JSON list of C-alpha atoms in Angstrom, two decimals:
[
{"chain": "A", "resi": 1, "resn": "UNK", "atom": "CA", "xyz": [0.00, 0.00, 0.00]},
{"chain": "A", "resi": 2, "resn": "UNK", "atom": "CA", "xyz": [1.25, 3.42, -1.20]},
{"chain": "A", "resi": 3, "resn": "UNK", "atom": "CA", "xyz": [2.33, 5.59, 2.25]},
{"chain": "A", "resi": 4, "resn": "UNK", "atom": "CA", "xyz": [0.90, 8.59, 1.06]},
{"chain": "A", "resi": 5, "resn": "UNK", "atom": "CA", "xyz": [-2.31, 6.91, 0.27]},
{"chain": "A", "resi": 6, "resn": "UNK", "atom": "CA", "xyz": [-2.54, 5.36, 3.78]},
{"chain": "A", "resi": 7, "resn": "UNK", "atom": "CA", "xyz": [-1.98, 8.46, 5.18]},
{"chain": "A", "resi": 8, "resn": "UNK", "atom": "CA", "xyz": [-4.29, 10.44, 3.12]},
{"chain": "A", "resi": 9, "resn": "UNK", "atom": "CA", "xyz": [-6.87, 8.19, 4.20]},
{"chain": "A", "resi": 10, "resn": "UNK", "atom": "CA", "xyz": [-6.12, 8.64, 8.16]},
{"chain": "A", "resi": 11, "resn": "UNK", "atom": "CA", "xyz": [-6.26, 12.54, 7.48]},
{"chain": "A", "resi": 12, "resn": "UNK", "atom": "CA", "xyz": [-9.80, 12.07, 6.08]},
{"chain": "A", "resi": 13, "resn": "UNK", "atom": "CA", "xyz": [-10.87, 9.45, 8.65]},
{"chain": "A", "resi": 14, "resn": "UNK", "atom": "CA", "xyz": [-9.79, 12.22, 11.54]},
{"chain": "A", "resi": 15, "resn": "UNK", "atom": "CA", "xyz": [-11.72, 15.08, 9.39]},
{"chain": "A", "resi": 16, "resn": "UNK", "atom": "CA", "xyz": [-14.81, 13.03, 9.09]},
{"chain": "A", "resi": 17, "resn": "UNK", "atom": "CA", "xyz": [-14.62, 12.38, 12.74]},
{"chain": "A", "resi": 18, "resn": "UNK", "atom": "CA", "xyz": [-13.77, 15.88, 14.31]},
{"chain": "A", "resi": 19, "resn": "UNK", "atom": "CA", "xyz": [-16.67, 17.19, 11.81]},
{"chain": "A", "resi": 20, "resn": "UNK", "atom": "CA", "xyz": [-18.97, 14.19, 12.80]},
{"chain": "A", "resi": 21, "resn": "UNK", "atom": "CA", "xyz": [-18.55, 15.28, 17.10]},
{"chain": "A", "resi": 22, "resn": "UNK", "atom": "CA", "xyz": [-18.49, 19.13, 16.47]},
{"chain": "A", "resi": 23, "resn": "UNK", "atom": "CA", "xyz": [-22.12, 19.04, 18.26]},
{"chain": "A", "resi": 24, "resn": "UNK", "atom": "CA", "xyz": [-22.26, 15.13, 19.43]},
{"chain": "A", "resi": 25, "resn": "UNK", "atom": "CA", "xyz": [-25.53, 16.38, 22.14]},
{"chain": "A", "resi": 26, "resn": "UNK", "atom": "CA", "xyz": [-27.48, 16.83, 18.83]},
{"chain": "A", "resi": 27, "resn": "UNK", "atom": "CA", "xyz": [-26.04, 13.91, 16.66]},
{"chain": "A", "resi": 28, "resn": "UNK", "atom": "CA", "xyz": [-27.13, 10.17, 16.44]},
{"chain": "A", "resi": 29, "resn": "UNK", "atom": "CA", "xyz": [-25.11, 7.14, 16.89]},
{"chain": "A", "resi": 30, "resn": "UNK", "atom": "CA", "xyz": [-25.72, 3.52, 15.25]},
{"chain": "A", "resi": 31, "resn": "UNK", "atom": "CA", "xyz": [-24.47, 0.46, 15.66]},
{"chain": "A", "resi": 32, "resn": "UNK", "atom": "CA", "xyz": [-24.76, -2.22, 12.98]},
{"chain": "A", "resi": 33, "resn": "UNK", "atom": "CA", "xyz": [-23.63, -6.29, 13.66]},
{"chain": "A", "resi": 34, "resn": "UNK", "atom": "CA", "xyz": [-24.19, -7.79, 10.69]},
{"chain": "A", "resi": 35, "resn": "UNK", "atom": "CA", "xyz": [-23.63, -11.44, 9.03]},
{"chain": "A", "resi": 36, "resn": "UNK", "atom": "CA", "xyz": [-24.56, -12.96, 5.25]},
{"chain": "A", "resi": 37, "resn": "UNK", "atom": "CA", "xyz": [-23.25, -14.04, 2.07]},
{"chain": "A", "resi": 38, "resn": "UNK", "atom": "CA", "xyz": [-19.96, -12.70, -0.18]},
{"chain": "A", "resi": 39, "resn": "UNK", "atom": "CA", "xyz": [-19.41, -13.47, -3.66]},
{"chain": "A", "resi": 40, "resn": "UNK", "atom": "CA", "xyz": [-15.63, -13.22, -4.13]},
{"chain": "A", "resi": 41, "resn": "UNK", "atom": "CA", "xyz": [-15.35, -13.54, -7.87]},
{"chain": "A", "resi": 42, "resn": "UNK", "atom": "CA", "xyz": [-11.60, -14.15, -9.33]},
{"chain": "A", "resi": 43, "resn": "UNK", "atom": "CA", "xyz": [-8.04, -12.19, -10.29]},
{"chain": "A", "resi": 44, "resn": "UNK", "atom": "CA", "xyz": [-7.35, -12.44, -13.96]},
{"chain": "A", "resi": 45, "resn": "UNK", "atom": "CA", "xyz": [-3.23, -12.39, -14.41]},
{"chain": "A", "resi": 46, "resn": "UNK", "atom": "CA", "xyz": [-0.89, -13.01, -16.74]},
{"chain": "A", "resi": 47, "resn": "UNK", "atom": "CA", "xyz": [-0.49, -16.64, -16.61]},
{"chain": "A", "resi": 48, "resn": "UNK", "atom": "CA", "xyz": [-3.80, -17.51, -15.50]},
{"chain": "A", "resi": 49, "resn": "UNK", "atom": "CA", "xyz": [-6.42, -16.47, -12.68]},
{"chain": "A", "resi": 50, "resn": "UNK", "atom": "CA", "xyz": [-7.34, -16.69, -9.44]},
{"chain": "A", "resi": 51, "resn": "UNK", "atom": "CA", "xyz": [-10.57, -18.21, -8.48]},
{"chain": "A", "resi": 52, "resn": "UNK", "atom": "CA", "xyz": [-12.08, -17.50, -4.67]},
{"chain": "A", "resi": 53, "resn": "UNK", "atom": "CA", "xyz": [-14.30, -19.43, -3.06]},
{"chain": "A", "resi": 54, "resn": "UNK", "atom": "CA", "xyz": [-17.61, -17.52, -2.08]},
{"chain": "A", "resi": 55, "resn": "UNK", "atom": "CA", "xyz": [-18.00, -17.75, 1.78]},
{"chain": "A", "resi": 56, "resn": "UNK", "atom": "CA", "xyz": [-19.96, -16.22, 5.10]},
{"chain": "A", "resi": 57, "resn": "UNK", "atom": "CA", "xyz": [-19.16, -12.84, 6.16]},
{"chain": "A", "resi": 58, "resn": "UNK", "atom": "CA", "xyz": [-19.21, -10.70, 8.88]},
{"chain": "A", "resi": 59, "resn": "UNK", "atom": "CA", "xyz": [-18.45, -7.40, 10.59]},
{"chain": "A", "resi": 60, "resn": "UNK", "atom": "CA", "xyz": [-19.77, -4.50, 12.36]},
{"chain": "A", "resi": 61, "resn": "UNK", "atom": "CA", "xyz": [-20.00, -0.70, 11.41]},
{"chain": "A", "resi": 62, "resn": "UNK", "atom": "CA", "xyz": [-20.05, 2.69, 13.46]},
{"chain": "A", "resi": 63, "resn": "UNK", "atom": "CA", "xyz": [-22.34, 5.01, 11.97]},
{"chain": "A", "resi": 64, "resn": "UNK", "atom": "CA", "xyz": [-22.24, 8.98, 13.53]},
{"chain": "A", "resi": 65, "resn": "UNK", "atom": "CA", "xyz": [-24.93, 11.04, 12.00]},
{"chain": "A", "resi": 66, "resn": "UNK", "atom": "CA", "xyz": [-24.46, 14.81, 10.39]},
{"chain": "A", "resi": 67, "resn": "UNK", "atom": "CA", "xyz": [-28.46, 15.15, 10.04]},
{"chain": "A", "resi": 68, "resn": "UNK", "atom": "CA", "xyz": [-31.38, 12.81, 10.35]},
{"chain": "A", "resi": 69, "resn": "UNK", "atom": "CA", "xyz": [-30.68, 11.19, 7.38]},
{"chain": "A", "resi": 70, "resn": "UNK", "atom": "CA", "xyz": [-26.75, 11.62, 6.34]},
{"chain": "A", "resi": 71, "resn": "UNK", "atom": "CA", "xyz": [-24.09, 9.19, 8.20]},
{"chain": "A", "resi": 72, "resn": "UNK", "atom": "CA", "xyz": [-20.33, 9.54, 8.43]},
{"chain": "A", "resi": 73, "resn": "UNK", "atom": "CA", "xyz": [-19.59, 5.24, 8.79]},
{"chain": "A", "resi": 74, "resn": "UNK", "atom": "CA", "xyz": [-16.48, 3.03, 9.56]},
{"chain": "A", "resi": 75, "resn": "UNK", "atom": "CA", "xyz": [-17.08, -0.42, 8.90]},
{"chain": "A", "resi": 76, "resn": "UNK", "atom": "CA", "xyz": [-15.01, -3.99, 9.37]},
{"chain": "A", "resi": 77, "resn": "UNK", "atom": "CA", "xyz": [-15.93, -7.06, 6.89]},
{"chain": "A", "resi": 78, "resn": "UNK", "atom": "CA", "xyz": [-14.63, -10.33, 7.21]},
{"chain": "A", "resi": 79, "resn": "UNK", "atom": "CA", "xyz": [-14.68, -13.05, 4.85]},
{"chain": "A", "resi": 80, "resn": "UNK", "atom": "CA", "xyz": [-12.74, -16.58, 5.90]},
{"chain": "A", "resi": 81, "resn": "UNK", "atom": "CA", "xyz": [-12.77, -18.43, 2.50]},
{"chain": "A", "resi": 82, "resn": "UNK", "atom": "CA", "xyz": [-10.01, -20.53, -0.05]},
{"chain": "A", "resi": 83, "resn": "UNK", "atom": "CA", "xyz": [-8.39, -19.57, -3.30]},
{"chain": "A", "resi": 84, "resn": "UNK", "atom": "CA", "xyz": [-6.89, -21.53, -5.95]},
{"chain": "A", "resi": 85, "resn": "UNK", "atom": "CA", "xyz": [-4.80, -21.07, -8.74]},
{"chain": "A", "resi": 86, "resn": "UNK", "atom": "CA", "xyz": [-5.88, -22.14, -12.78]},
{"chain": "A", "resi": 87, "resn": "UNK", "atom": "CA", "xyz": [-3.49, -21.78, -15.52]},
{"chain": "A", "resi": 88, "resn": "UNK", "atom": "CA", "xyz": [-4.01, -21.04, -18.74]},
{"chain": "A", "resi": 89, "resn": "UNK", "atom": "CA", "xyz": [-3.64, -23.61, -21.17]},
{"chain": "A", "resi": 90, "resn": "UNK", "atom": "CA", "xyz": [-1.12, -26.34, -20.00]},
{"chain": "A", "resi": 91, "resn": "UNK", "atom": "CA", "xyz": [-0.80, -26.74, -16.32]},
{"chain": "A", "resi": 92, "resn": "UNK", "atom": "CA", "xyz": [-2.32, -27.86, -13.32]},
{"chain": "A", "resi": 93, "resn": "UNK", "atom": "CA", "xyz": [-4.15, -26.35, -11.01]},
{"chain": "A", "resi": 94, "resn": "UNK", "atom": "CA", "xyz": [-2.64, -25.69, -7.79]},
{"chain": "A", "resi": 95, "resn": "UNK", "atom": "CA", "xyz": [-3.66, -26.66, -4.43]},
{"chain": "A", "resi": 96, "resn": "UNK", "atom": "CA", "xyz": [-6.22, -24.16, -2.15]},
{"chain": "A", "resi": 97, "resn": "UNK", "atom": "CA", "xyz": [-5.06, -22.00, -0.23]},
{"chain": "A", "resi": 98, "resn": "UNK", "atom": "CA", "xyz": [-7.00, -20.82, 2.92]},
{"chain": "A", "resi": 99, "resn": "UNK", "atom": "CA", "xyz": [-7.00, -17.05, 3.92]},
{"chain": "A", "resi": 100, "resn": "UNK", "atom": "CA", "xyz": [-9.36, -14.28, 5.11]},
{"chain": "A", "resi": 101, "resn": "UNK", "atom": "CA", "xyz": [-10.46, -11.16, 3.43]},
{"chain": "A", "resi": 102, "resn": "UNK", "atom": "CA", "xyz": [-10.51, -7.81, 5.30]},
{"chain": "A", "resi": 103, "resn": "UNK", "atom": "CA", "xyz": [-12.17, -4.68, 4.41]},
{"chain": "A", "resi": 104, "resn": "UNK", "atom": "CA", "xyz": [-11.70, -1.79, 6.52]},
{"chain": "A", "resi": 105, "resn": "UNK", "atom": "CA", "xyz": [-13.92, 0.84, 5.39]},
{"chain": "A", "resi": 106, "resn": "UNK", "atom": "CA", "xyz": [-14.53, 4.84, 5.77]},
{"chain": "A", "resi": 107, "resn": "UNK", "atom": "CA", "xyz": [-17.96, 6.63, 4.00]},
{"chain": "A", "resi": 108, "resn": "UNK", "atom": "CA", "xyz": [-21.30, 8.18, 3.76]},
{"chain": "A", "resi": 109, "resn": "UNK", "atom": "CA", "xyz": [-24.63, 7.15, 3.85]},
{"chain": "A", "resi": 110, "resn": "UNK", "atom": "CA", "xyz": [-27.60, 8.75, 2.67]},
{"chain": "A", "resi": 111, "resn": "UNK", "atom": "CA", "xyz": [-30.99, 7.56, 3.93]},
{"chain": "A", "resi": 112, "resn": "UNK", "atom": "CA", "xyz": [-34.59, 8.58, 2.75]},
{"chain": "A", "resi": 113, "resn": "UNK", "atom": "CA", "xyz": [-36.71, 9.04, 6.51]},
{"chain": "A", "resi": 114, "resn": "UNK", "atom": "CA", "xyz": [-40.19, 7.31, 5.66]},
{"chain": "A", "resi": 115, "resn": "UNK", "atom": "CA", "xyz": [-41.16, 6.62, 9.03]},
{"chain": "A", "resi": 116, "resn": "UNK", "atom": "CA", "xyz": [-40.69, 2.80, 10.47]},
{"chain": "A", "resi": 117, "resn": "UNK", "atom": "CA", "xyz": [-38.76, 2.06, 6.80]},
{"chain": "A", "resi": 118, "resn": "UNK", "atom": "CA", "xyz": [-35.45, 3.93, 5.72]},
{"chain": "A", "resi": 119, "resn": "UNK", "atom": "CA", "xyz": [-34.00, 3.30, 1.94]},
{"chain": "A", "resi": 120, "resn": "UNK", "atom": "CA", "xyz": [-30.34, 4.29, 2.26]},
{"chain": "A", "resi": 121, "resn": "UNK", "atom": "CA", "xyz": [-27.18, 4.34, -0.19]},
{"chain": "A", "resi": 122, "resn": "UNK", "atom": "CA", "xyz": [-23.32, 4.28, 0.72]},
{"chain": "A", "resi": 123, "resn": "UNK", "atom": "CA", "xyz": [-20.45, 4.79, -0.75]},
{"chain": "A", "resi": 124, "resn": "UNK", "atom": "CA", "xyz": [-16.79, 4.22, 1.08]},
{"chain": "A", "resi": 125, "resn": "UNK", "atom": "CA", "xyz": [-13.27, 3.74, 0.42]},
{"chain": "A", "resi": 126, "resn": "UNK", "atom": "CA", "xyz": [-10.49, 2.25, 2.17]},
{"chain": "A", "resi": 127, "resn": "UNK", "atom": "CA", "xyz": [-8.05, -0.59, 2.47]},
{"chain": "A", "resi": 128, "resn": "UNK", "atom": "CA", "xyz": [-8.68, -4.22, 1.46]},
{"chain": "A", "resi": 129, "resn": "UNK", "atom": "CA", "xyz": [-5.99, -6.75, 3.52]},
{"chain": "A", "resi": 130, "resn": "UNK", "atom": "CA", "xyz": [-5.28, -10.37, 2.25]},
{"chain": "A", "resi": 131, "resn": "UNK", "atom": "CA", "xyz": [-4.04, -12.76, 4.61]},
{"chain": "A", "resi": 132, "resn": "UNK", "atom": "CA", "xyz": [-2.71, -16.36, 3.64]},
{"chain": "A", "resi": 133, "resn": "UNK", "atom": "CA", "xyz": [-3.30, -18.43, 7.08]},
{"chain": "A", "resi": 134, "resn": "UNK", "atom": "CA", "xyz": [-0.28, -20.89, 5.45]},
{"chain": "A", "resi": 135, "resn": "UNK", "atom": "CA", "xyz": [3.03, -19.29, 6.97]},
{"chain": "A", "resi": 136, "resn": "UNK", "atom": "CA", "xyz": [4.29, -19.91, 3.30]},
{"chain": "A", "resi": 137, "resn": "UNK", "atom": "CA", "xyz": [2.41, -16.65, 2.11]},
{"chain": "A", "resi": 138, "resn": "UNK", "atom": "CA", "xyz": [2.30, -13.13, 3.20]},
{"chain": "A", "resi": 139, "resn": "UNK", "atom": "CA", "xyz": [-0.46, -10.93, 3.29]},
{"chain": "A", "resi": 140, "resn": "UNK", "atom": "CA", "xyz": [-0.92, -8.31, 0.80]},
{"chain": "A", "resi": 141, "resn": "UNK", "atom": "CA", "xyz": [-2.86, -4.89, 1.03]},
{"chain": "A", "resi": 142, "resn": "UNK", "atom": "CA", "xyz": [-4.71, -2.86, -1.39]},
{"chain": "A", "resi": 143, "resn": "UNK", "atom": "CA", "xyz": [-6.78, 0.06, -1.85]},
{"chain": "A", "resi": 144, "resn": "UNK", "atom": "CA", "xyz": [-10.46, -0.32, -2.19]},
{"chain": "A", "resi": 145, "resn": "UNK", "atom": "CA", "xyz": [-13.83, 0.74, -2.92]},
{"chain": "A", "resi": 146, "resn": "UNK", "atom": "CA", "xyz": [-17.52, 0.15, -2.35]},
{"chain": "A", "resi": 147, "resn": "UNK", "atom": "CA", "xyz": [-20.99, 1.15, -3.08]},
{"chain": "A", "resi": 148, "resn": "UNK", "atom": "CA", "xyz": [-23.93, -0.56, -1.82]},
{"chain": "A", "resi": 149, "resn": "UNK", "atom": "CA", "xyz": [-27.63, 0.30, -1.27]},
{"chain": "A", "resi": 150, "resn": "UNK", "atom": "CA", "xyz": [-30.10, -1.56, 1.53]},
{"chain": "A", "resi": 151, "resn": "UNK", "atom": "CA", "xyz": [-32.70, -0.71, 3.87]},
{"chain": "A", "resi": 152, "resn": "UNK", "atom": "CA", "xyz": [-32.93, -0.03, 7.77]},
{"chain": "A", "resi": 153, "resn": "UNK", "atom": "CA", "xyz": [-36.50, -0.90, 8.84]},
{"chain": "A", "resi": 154, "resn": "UNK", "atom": "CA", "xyz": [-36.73, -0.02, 13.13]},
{"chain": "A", "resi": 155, "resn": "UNK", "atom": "CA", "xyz": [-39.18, -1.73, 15.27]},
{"chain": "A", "resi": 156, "resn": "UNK", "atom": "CA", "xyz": [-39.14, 0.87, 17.71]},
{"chain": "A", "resi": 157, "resn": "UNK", "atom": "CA", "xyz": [-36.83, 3.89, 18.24]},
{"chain": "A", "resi": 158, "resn": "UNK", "atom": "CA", "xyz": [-34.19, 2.15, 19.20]},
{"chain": "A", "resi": 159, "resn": "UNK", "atom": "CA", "xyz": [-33.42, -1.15, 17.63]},
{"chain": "A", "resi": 160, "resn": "UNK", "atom": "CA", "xyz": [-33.80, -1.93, 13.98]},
{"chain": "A", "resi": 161, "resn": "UNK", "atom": "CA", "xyz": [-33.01, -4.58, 11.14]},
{"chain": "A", "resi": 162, "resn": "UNK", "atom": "CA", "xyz": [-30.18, -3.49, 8.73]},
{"chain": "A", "resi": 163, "resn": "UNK", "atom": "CA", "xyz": [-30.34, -5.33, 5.34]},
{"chain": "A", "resi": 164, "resn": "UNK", "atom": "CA", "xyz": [-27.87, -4.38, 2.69]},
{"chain": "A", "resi": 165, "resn": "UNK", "atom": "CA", "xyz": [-26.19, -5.77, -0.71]},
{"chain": "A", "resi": 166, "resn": "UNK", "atom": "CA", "xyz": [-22.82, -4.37, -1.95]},
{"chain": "A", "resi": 167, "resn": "UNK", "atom": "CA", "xyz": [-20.46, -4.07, -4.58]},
{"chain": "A", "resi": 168, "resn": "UNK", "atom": "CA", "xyz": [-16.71, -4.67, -3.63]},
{"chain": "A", "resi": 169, "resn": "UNK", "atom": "CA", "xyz": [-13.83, -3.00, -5.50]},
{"chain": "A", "resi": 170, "resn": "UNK", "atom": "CA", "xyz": [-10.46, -3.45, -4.80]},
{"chain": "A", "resi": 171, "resn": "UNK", "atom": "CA", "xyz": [-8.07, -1.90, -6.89]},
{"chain": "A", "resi": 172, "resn": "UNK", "atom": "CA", "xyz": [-4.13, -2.54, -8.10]},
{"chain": "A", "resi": 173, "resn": "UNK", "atom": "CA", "xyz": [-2.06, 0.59, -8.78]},
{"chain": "A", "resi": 174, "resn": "UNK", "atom": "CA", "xyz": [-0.45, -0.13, -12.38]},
{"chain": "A", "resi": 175, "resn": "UNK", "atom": "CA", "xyz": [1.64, 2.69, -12.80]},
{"chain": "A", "resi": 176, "resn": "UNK", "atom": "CA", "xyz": [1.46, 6.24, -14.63]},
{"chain": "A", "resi": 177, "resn": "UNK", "atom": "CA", "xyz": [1.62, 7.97, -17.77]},
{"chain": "A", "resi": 178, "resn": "UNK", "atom": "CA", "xyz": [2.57, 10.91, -19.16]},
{"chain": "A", "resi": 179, "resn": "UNK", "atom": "CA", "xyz": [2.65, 12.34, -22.63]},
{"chain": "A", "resi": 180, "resn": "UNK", "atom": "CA", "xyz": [3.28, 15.80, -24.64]},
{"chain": "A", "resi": 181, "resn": "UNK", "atom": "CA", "xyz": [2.50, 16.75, -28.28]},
{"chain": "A", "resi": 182, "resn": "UNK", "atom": "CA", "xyz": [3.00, 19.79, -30.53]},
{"chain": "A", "resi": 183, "resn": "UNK", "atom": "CA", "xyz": [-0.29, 20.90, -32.57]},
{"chain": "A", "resi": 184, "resn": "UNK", "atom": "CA", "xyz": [-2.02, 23.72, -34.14]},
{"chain": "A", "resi": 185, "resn": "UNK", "atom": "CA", "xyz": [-3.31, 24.73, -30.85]},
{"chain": "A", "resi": 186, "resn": "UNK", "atom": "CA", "xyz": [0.76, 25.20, -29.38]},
{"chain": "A", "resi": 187, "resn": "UNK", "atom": "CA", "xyz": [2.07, 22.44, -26.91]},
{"chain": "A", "resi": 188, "resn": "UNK", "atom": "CA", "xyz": [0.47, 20.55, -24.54]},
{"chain": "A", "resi": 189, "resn": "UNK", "atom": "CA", "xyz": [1.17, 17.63, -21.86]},
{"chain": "A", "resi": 190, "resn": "UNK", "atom": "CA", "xyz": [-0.86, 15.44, -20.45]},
{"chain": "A", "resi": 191, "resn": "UNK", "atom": "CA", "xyz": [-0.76, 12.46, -16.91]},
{"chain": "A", "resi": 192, "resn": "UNK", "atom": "CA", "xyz": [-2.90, 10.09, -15.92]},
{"chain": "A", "resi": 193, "resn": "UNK", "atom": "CA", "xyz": [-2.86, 6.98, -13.17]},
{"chain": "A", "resi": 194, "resn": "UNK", "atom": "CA", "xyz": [-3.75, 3.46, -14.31]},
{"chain": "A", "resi": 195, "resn": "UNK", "atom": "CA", "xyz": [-5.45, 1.37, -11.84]},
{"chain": "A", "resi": 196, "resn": "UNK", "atom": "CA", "xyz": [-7.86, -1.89, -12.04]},
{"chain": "A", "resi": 197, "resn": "UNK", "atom": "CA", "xyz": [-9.90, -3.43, -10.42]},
{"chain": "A", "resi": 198, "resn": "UNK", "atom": "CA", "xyz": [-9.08, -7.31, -9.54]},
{"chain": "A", "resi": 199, "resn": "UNK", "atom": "CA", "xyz": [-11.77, -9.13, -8.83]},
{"chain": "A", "resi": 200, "resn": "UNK", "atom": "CA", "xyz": [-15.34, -7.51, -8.82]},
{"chain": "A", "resi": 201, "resn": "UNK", "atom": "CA", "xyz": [-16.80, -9.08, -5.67]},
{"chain": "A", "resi": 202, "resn": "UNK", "atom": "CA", "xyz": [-20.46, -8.43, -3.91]},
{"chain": "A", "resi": 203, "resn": "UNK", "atom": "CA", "xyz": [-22.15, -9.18, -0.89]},
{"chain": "A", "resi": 204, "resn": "UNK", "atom": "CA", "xyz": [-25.32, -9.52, 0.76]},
{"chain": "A", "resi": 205, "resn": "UNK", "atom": "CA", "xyz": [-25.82, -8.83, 4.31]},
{"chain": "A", "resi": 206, "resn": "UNK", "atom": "CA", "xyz": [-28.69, -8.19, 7.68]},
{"chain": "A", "resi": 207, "resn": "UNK", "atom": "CA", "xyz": [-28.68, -7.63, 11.51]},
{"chain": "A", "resi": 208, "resn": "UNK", "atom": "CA", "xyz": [-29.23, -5.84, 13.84]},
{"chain": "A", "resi": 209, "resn": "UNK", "atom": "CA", "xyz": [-28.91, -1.56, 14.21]},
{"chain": "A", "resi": 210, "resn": "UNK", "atom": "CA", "xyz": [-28.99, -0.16, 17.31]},
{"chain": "A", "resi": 211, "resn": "UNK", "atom": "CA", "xyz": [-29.32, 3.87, 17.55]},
{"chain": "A", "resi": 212, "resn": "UNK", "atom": "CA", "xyz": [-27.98, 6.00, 20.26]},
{"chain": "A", "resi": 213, "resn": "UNK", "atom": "CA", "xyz": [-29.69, 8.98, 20.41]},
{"chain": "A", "resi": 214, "resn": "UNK", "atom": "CA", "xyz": [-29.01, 11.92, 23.19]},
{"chain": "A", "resi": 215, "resn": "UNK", "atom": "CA", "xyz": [-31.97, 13.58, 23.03]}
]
């Protein structure tokens, strides 16, 4: 993981924090344990692809609200699954490997208030972690993204179901490029950063949302 892009993401993480407690008397707290179903989809390389086993998940995420309806969140998801190894043409497969999945997650979400029912969207980035449990591999961090949509629907004022489904992006850094030309408009130069996204996964989630309210 690029230092500067760890960092970056600590400095925004404190900003969204300080910002979220500026008047914590008049701001509401959730709490969301949750537990379902990932897909984890598969790593397309050079000499062949990785293929991931879909698996249980679970976390929990720390929701501080702004308004009524708009949520700075940090969120933990867990996946405990295997991977395996296919190469292309000749070549065996190799044997499965078992490891976990980690997402560690900072975001907004945006919730429509209609009474007992709340439709909600988030979107979040942070840091994916992949960790081999054979002592033969290390574990490997990248950066990530996700967007997901659900709904909270409370039983009372207090305690609520939290059901959600997600998209899952984490994302390899493959370098930059920069270029100059000469035309009739005069001379010009031009950068960009190349990243993709290896693999697409999703998941699909519900539990239990408890809010903390002052008032």
């Amino acid at each position: 993981m690029n230092p500067k892009l760890s960092k970056l993401l600590i400095v925004l993480f404190l900003a969204m924090m300080i910002y979220a407690s500026q008047d914590l008397s008049a701001q509401v707290i959730e709490l969301n344990a949750f537990t379902g179903w990932q897909l984890n989809g598969k790593a397309k390389l050079y000499d062949g692809e990785i293929r991931i086993d879909d698996a249980q998940n679970y976390g929990g995420k720390l929701a501080y609200g702004l308004s009524s309806s708009t949520f700075v969140e940090v969120s933990y998801m867990r996946t405990d699954t295997k991977a395996q190894f296919f190469p292309y043409g000749i070549g065996t497969p190799s044997d499965k490997v078992a490891l976990s999945t980690n997402y560690i997650q900072i975001g907004g979400l945006q919730a429509i208030d209609m009474g007992r029912i709340d439709p909600y969207a988030t979107v979040a980035v942070g840091l994916t972690v992949w960790s081999p449990k054979d002592a033969g591999y290390s574990s490997y961090t990248q950066f990530s993204a996700t967007v997901g949509a659900g709904l909270k629907i409370w039983l009372n004022d207090l305690l609520g179901l939290r059901l959600q489904g997600s998209l899952l992006m984490p994302m390899v850094y493959n370098g930059v490029g920069l270029g100059c030309g000469i035309g009739t408009g005069g001379a010009g130069c031009g950068g960009s950063v190349y990243t993709r996204i290896t693999p697409f996964q999703g998941e699909f989630s519900g539990g239990l949302v408890i809010r903390i309210s002052p008032n």
